[in-house]
Short mmCIF file of C-alpha atoms in Angstrom, two decimals:
data_model
loop_
_atom_site.label_atom_id
_atom_site.label_comp_id
_atom_site.label_asym_id
_atom_site.label_seq_id
_atom_site.Cartn_x
_atom_site.Cartn_y
_atom_site.Cartn_z
CA UNK A 1 19.53 16.06 -4.76
CA UNK A 2 19.17 14.39 -1.35
CA UNK A 3 18.82 10.82 -0.27
CA UNK A 4 15.61 9.05 -1.34
CA UNK A 5 13.54 7.93 1.63
CA UNK A 6 11.03 6.02 -0.49
CA UNK A 7 9.17 6.03 -3.78
CA UNK A 8 5.40 6.02 -3.64
CA UNK A 9 2.03 6.65 -5.17
CA UNK A 10 1.18 9.80 -3.20
CA UNK A 11 -2.59 10.21 -2.95
CA UNK A 12 -4.26 13.35 -4.15
CA UNK A 13 -5.95 15.39 -1.41
CA UNK A 14 -9.37 14.41 -2.83
CA UNK A 15 -8.45 10.71 -2.75
CA UNK A 16 -7.14 10.97 0.81
CA UNK A 17 -10.36 12.65 1.93
CA UNK A 18 -12.49 10.10 0.06
CA UNK A 19 -10.57 7.19 1.60
CA UNK A 20 -10.98 8.63 5.10
CA UNK A 21 -14.69 9.28 4.54
CA UNK A 22 -15.20 5.63 3.58
CA UNK A 23 -13.22 4.11 6.48
CA UNK A 24 -13.50 6.72 9.22
CA UNK A 25 -15.88 4.42 11.10
CA UNK A 26 -13.06 1.95 11.92
CA UNK A 27 -10.46 4.50 13.09
CA UNK A 28 -10.25 4.94 16.87
CA UNK A 29 -10.34 8.59 17.90
CA UNK A 30 -6.83 8.68 19.39
CA UNK A 31 -5.00 7.02 16.46
CA UNK A 32 -2.72 9.03 14.15
CA UNK A 33 -4.12 9.44 10.64
CA UNK A 34 -1.92 8.85 7.57
CA UNK A 35 -3.90 7.80 4.45
CA UNK A 36 -1.42 9.52 2.18
CA UNK A 37 0.54 7.03 0.05
CA UNK A 38 1.27 3.53 -1.14
CA UNK A 39 4.96 2.74 -0.85
CA UNK A 40 6.56 1.44 -4.04
CA UNK A 41 10.09 0.92 -2.70
CA UNK A 42 11.33 1.88 0.78
CA UNK A 43 14.76 3.50 0.79
CA UNK A 44 14.88 3.38 -3.02
CA UNK A 45 13.79 5.31 -6.05
CA UNK A 46 11.75 4.10 -8.98
CA UNK A 47 14.78 2.43 -10.56
CA UNK A 48 14.28 -0.34 -7.97
CA UNK A 49 11.15 -1.41 -9.88
CA UNK A 50 12.34 -0.29 -13.33
CA UNK A 51 9.74 2.49 -13.47
CA UNK A 52 11.83 5.68 -13.50
CA UNK A 53 9.86 6.97 -16.49
CA UNK A 54 6.65 6.85 -14.44
CA UNK A 55 7.81 9.71 -12.17
CA UNK A 56 5.04 12.32 -12.04
CA UNK A 57 2.35 10.12 -13.62
CA UNK A 58 -1.11 9.88 -12.12
CA UNK A 59 -2.32 6.35 -11.41
CA UNK A 60 -5.49 4.82 -10.04
CA UNK A 61 -5.46 2.31 -7.21
CA UNK A 62 -8.39 -0.01 -6.49
CA UNK A 63 -9.13 -0.60 -2.79
CA UNK A 64 -9.90 -4.32 -2.40
CA UNK A 65 -9.60 -5.15 1.34
CA UNK A 66 -9.58 -3.49 4.76
CA UNK A 67 -6.90 -4.65 7.21
CA UNK A 68 -7.07 -4.10 10.96
CA UNK A 69 -4.69 -4.94 13.80
CA UNK A 70 -4.16 -3.48 17.26
CA UNK A 71 -1.31 -1.33 15.84
CA UNK A 72 -2.40 -0.31 12.34
CA UNK A 73 -5.33 0.02 9.93
CA UNK A 74 -4.74 -0.14 6.18
CA UNK A 75 -6.43 -0.86 2.89
CA UNK A 76 -5.05 -3.38 0.41
CA UNK A 77 -4.84 -1.91 -3.08
CA UNK A 78 -4.24 -3.07 -6.64
CA UNK A 79 -3.05 -1.08 -9.64
CA UNK A 80 0.67 -0.41 -9.29
CA UNK A 81 3.83 -2.34 -8.48
CA UNK A 82 5.33 -2.41 -4.99
CA UNK A 83 8.23 -4.19 -3.33
CA UNK A 84 6.08 -4.66 -0.22
CA UNK A 85 4.52 -8.11 0.23
CA UNK A 86 1.11 -6.42 0.33
CA UNK A 87 0.30 -3.34 -1.70
CA UNK A 88 -1.44 -1.09 0.80
CA UNK A 89 -2.19 2.41 2.05
CA UNK A 90 -1.79 2.85 5.81
CA UNK A 91 -4.85 4.69 7.08
CA UNK A 92 -3.98 5.09 10.77
CA UNK A 93 -1.70 3.78 13.49
CA UNK A 94 -1.99 3.33 17.25
CA UNK A 95 1.02 5.43 18.31
CA UNK A 96 0.05 5.25 22.00
CA UNK A 97 0.57 1.49 21.90
CA UNK A 98 3.77 1.57 19.86
CA UNK A 99 2.17 1.45 16.41
CA UNK A 100 4.24 2.57 13.40
CA UNK A 101 3.18 2.89 9.74
CA UNK A 102 5.37 -0.08 8.66
CA UNK A 103 3.19 -2.30 10.88
CA UNK A 104 0.57 -2.29 8.12
CA UNK A 105 2.87 -4.87 6.50
CA UNK A 106 2.22 -7.15 9.48
CA UNK A 107 -1.60 -7.09 9.36
CA UNK A 108 -3.02 -10.59 9.02
CA UNK A 109 -6.76 -9.88 9.32
CA UNK A 110 -8.09 -8.58 5.98
CA UNK A 111 -11.79 -8.04 5.35
CA UNK A 112 -13.94 -7.53 2.29
CA UNK A 113 -14.94 -3.91 1.79
CA UNK A 114 -16.48 -1.63 -0.76
CA UNK A 115 -14.14 -1.47 -3.74
CA UNK A 116 -13.35 2.17 -4.43
CA UNK A 117 -10.87 3.88 -6.72
CA UNK A 118 -8.32 6.34 -5.37
CA UNK A 119 -5.68 8.25 -7.33
CA UNK A 120 -2.17 9.42 -6.70
CA UNK A 121 0.98 10.78 -8.27
CA UNK A 122 4.11 8.67 -8.56
CA UNK A 123 6.88 10.40 -6.61
CA UNK A 124 10.27 9.89 -5.01
CA UNK A 125 10.29 11.29 -1.48
CA UNK A 126 13.61 12.93 -0.60
CA UNK A 127 15.05 13.21 2.93
CA UNK A 128 14.81 16.67 4.44
#
């Protein structure tokens, strides 16, 4: 088994599409789309949050806020543990202006939005 890049709630394809359909209106045309996971622990497996037995489980996440900066767009979520300061799913980043997915952690402007439920599978993402 290879090195763990991160553990995450990886969104189902239906949830990814649903999320994008709800927030497509805020994504600039030239930004790179992600909308695929909520990081649980970067560089670590589920043992970092004492949840190894949750591997493979399906969980629901409730979208509670929309965050926007000049580098990243994300939604704040509730429903599963994370080591990030803000539980979120990065929707898109402004790569042309140096945006990276981790910059969702730096968003300070969060707005009320329609609360929707998205689902994902708890996974450990392996390098390679």
